[in-house]
Tab-separated table of C-alpha atoms in Angstrom:
chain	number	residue	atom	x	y	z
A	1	UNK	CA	93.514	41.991	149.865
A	2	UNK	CA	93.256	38.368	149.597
A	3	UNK	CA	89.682	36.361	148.649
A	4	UNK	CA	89.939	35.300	152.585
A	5	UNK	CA	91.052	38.011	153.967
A	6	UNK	CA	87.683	39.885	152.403
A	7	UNK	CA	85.703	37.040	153.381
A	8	UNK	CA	86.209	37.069	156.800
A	9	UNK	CA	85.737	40.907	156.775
A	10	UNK	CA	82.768	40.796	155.240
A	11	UNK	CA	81.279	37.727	157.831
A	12	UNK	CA	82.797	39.295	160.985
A	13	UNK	CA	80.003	40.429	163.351
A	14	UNK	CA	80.613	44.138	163.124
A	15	UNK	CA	80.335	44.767	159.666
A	16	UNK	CA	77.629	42.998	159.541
A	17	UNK	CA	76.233	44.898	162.517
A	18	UNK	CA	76.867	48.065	160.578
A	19	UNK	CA	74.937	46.944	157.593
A	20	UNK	CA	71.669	46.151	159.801
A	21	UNK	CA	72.154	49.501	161.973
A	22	UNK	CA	72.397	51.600	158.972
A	23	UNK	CA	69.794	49.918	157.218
A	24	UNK	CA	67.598	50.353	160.131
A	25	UNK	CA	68.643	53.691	160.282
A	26	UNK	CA	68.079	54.586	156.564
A	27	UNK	CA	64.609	53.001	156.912
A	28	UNK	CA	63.911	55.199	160.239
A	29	UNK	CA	64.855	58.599	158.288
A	30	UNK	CA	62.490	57.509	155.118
A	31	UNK	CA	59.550	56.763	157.759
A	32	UNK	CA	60.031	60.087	159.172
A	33	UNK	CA	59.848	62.023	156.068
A	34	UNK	CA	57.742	59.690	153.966
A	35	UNK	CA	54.390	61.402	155.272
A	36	UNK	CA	55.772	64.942	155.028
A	37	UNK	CA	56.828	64.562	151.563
A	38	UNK	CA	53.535	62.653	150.460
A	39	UNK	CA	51.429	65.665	152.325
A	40	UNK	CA	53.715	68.620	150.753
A	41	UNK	CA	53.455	67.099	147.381
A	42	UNK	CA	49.570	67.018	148.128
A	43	UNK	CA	49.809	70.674	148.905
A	44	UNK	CA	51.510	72.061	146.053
A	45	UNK	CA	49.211	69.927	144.094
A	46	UNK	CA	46.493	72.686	145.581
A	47	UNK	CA	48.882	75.650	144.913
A	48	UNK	CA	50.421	75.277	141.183
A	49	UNK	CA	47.226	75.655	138.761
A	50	UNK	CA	47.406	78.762	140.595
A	51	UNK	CA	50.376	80.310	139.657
A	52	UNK	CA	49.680	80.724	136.139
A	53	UNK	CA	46.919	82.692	136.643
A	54	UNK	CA	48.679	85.109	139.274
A	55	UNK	CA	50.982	86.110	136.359
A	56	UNK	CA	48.334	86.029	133.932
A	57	UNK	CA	45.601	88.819	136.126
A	58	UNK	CA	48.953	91.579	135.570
A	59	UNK	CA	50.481	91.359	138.898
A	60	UNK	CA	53.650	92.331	137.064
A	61	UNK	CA	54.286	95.482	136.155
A	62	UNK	CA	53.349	97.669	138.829
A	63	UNK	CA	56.282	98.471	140.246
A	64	UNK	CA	59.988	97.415	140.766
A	65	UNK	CA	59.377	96.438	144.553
A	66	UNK	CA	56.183	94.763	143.482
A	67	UNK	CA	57.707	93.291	140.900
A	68	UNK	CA	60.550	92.024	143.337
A	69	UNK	CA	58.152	90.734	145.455
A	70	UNK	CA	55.359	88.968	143.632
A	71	UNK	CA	58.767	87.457	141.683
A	72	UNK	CA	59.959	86.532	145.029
A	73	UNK	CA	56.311	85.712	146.245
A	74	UNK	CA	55.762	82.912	143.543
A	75	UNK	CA	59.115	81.634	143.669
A	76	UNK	CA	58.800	80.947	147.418
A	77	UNK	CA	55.698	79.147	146.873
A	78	UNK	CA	56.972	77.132	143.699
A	79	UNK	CA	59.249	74.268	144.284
A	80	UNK	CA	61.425	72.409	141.582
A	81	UNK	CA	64.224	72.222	139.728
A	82	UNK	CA	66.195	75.116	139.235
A	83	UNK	CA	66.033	74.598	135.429
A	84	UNK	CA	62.779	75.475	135.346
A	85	UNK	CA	63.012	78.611	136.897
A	86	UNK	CA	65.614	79.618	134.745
A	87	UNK	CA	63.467	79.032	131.323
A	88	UNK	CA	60.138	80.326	133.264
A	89	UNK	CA	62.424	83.330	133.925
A	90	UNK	CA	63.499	83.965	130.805
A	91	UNK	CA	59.878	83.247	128.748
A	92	UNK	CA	58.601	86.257	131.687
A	93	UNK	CA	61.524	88.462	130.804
A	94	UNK	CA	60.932	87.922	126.961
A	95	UNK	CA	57.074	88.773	127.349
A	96	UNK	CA	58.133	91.834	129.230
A	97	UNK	CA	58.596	91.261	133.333
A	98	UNK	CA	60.853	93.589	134.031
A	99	UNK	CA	64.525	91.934	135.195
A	100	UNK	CA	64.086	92.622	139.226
A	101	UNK	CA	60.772	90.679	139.209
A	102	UNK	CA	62.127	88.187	137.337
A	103	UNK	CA	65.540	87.311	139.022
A	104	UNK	CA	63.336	87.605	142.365
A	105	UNK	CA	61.382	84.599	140.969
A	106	UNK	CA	64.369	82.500	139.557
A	107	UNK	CA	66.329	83.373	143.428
A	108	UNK	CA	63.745	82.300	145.541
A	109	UNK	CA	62.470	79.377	143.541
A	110	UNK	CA	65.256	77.296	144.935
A	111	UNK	CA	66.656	79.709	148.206
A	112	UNK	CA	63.091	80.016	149.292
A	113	UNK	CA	61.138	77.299	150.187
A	114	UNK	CA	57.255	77.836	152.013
A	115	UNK	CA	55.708	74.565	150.481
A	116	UNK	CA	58.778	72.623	151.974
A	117	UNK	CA	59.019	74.636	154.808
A	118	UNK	CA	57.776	71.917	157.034
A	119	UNK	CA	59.680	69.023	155.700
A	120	UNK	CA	62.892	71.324	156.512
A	121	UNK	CA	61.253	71.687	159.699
A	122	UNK	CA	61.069	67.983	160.424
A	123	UNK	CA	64.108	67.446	158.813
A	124	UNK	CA	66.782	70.000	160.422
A	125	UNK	CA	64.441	71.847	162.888
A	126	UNK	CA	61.834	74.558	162.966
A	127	UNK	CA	64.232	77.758	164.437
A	128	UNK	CA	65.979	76.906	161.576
A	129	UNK	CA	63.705	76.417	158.709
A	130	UNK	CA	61.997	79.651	159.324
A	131	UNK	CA	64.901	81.995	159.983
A	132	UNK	CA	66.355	80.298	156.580
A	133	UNK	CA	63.444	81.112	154.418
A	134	UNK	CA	62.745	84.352	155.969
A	135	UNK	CA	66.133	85.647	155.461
A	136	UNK	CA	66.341	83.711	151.647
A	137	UNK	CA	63.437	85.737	151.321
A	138	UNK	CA	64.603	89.216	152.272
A	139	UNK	CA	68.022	88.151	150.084
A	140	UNK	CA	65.957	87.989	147.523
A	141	UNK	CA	65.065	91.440	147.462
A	142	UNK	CA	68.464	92.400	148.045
A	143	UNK	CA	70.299	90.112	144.838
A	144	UNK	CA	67.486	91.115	142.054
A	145	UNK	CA	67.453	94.618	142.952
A	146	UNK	CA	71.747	94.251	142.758
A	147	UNK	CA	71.513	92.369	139.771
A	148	UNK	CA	69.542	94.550	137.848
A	149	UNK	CA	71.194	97.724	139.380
A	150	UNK	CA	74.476	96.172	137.887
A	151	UNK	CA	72.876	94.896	134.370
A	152	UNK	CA	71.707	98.328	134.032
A	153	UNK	CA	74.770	100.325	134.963
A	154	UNK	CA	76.689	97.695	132.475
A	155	UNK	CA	74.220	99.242	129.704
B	1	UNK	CA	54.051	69.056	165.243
B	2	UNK	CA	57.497	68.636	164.303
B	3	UNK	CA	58.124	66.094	166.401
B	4	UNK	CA	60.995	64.038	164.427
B	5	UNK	CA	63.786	66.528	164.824
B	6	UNK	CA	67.096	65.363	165.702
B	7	UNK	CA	68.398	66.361	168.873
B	8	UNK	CA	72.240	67.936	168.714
B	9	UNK	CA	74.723	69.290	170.879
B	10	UNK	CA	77.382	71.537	169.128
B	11	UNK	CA	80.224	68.725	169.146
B	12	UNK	CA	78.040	66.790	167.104
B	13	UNK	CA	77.079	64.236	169.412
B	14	UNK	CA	73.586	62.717	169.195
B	15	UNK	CA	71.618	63.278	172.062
B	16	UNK	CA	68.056	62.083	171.319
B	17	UNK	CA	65.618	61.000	168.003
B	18	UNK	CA	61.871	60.770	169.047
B	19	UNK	CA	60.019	59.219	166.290
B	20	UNK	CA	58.481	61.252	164.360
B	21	UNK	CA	54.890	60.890	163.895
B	22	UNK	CA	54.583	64.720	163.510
B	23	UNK	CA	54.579	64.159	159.455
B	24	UNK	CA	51.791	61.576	159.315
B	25	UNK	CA	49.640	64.363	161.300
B	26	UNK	CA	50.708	66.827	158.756
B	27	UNK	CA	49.465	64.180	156.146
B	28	UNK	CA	46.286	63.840	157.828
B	29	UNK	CA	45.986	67.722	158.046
B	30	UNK	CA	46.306	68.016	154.106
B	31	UNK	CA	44.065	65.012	153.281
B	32	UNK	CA	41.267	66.643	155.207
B	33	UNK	CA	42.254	69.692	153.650
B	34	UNK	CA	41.982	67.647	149.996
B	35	UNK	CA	38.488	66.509	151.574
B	36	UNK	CA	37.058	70.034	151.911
B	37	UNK	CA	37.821	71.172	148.253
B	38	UNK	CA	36.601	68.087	146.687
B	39	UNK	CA	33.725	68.777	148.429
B	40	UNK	CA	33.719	72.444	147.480
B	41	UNK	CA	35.248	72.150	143.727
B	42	UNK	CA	35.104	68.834	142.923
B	43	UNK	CA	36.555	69.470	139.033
B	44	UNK	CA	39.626	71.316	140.602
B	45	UNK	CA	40.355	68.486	143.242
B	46	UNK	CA	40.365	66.346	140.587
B	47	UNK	CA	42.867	68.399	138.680
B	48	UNK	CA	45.478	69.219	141.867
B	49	UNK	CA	44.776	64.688	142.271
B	50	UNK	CA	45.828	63.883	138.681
B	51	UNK	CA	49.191	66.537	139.389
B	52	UNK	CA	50.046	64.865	142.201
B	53	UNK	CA	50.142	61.441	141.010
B	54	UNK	CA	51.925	62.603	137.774
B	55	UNK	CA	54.579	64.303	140.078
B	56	UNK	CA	54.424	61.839	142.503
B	57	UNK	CA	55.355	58.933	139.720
B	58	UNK	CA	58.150	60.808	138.671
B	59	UNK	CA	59.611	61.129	142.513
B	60	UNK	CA	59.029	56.942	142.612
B	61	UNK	CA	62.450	56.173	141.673
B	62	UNK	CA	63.891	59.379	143.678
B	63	UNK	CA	62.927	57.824	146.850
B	64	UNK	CA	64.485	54.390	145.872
B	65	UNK	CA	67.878	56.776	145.057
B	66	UNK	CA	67.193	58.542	148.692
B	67	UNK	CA	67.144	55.209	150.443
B	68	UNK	CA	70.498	53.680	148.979
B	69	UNK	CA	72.311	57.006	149.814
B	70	UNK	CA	71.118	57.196	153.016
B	71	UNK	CA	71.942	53.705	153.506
B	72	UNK	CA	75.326	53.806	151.941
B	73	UNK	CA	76.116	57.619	154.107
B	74	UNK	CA	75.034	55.664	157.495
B	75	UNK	CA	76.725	52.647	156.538
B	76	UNK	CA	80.500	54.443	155.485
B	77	UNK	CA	80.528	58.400	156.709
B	78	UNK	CA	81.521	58.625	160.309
B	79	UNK	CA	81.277	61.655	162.747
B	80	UNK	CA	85.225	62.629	162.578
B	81	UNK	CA	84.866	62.859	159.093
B	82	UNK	CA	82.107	65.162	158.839
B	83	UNK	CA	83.406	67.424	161.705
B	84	UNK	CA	87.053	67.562	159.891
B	85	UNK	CA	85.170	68.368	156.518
B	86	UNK	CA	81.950	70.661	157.525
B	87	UNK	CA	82.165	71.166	161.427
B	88	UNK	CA	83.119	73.886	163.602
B	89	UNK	CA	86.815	73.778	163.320
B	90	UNK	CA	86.436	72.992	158.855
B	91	UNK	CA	87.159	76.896	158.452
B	92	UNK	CA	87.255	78.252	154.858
B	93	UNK	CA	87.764	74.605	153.664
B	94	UNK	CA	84.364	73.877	154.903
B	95	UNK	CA	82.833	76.597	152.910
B	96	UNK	CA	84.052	75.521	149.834
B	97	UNK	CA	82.810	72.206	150.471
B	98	UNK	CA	79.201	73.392	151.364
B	99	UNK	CA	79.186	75.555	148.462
B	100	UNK	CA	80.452	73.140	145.805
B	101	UNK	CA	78.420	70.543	147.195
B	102	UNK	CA	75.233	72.489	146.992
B	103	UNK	CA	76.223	73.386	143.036
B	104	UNK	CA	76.694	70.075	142.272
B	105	UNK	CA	73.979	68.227	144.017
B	106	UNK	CA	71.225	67.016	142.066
B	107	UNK	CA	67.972	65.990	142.193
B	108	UNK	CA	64.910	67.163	144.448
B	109	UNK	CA	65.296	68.903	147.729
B	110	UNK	CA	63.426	66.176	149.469
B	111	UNK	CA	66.648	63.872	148.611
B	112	UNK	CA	69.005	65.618	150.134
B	113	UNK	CA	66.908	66.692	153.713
B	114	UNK	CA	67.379	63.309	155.062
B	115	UNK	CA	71.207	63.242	154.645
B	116	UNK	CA	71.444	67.087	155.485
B	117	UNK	CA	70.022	65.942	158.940
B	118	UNK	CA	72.108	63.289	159.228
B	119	UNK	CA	75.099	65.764	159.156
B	120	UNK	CA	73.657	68.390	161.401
B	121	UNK	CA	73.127	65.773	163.831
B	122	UNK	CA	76.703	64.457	163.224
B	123	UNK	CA	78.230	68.152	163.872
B	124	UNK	CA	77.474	69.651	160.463
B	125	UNK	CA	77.397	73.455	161.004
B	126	UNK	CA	74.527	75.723	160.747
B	127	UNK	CA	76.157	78.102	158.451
B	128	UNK	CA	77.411	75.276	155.998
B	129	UNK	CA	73.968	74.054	156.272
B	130	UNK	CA	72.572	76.895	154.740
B	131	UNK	CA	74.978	77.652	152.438
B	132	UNK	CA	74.511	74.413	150.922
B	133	UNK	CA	70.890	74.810	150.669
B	134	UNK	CA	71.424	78.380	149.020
B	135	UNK	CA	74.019	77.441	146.246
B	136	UNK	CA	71.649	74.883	144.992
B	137	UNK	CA	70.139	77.876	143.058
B	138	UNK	CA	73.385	77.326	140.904
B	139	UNK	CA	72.987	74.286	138.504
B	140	UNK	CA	76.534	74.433	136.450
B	141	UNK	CA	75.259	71.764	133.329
B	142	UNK	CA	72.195	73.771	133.488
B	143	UNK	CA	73.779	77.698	132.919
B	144	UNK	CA	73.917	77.881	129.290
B	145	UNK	CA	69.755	78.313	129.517
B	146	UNK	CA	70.510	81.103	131.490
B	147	UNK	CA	73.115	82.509	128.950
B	148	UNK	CA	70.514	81.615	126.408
B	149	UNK	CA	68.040	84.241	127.645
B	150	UNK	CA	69.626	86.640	129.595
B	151	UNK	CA	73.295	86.843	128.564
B	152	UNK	CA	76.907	86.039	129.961
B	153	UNK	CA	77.176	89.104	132.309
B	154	UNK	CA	73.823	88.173	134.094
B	155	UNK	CA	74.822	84.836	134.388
B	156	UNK	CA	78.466	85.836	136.542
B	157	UNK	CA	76.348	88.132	137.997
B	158	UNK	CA	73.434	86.137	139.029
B	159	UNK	CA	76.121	83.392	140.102
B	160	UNK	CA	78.755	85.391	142.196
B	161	UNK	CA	75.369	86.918	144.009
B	162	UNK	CA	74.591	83.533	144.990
B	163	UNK	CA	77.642	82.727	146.014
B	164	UNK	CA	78.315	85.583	148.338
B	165	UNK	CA	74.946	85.370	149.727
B	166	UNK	CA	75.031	81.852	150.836
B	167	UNK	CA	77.886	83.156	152.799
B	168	UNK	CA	76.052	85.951	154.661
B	169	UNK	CA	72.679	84.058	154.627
B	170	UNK	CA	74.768	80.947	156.345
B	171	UNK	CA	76.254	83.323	159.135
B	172	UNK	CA	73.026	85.234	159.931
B	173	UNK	CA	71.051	82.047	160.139
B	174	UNK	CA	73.752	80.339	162.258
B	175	UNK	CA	73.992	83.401	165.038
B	176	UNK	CA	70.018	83.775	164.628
B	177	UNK	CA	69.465	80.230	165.616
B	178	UNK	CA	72.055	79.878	167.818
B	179	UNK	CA	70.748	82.713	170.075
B	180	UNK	CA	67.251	81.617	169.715
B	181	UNK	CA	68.537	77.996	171.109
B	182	UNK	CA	70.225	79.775	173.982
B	183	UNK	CA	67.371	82.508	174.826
B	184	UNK	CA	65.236	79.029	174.933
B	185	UNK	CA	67.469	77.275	176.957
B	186	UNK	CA	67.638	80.191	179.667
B	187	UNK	CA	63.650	80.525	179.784
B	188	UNK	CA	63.130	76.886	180.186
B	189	UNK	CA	66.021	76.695	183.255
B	190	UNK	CA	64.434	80.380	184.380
B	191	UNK	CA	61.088	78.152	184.599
């Protein structure tokens, strides 16, 4: 393409019309979620000094479906990176969590999300957002219980 | 509440986006929320304040990320594209797409909401929807700490789980919603 040819591409009224729209557009979607983000980050500012200590009072250990579901429980709540959940994980299955509870918590860290629930809400709808999580949630179950049913056929 | 939620028909077409001051009363909700246990526990309050503005520095640059790629996906993605790739007619192609895209995205959630709406409203399916959302639990430069502390087999395991699960979760979630949107429908013309 030639220097003029891309100069009068760049000046003709409808690109330039598509740079303001989806400027204004980008700026319209970062309005929208700027509050939700700000008040969920606010939240889980009140939620994660607590999770510590739910693992620390021995709500592991119980049982295999308690296990599953506290694992799944604090997962749900916790949000970040999957990294994290993956060396949290491991650290709980080194100091003994048995391997249901603990691929319950490393599942629904990232599939299950109730501290963003209503930012996905906002985002791509409320039906949506709560049949999502409450089905990551019962999926949950379902993979760590296969998992470790498979880990301990393989011996 | 949830006032900012994008209105779309199943072709994809964009019906209606009321603004959405829903969030800022969510904001409001929390702060008053903030209000009652700094009142309450005012050491703790100041604990949960110094989190959030340690987590909330290191999302600073995340949101300057969040506005260029929603600026650049507005600016050069177009609704044929997006129903070729991840509509209703994308077929198996469109799985792979929602799956390897979820795998590979990176970053915090709250980057990728705003362009996951975008696509829903431009004719993104529900299923593909979730199925991104669920394969983000598989981080591929991130797997050999999972190796590290609980072994190869776990790891295929653990991965093909996910996989197949963002499948099922994605078609559950899409009939689920789908029937809730037309048992609503029906009640409100029933009215």
């Amino acid at each position: 393409m030639t220097g003029n040819k891309l100069k009068r591409q760049i000046n003709s009224p409808s690109l330039s019309q598509r740079l303001v729209k989806s400027v204004w557009q980008a700026s319209s979607s970062l309005f929208t979620l700027l509050p939700v983000i700000l008040g969920t980050l606010l939240l889980t500012s009140l939620i994660i000094p607590y999770i510590p200590k739910l693992l620390e009072v021995g709500l592991y250990g119980q049982s295999s479906i308690i296990d599953a579901l506290t694992g799944a429980g604090v997962g749900g709540i916790a949000a970040g990176q999957p990294v994290i959940s993956y060396l949290l994980g491991g650290e709980l299955l080194r100091s003994g969590v048995s391997l249901v509870g603990v691929t319950a918590l490393v599942v629904a860290w990232v599939t299950v999300g109730i501290v963003n629930l209503p930012v996905e809400a906002v985002m791509l709808g409320r039906a949506f957002a709560i049949c999502r999580n409450l089905l990551s949630f019962l999926f949950t179950l379902i993979i760590a219980f296969i998992t470790a049913g498979v880990m301990h056929v393989l011996g | 509440m949830f006032s900012g939620e994008h209105k779309a028909t199943q072709s994809g077409q964009k019906l209606k986006k009321s603004p959405g001051y829903g969030g800022w009363w969510f904001l409001l909700a929390i702060l008053m929320l903030h209000l009652v246990v700094r009142i309450i526990e005012p050491t703790y309050s100041s604990e949960c304040l110094v989190y959030f503005v340690q987590v909330l520095y290191k999302l600073l640059p995340t949101f300057g990320l969040m506005f260029l790629l929603l600026w650049l996906f507005n600016l050069f993605v177009n609704t044929q594209q997006i129903s070729r790739y991840l509509g209703r007619h994308s077929g198996f192609r469109g799985w792979i797409f929602a799956i390897l895209g979820g795998i590979i995205s990176m970053g915090s959630i709250y980057l990728w909401y705003p362009l996951l709406q975008n696509l829903k409203a431009n004719g993104m399916r529900t299923s593909l929807l979730v199925a991104f959302l669920y394969s983000r639990a598989i981080k591929i430069p991130m797997l050999p700490f999972m190796v590290h502390y609980f072994g190869g087999p776990y790891t295929v395991i653990f991965v093909f789980n996910i996989v197949l699960f963002s499948v099922v979760s994605g078609l559950m979630t899409e009939r689920i919603v789908m029937k809730t949107s037309v048992d609503s429908d029906s009640y409100k013309r029933n009215q």
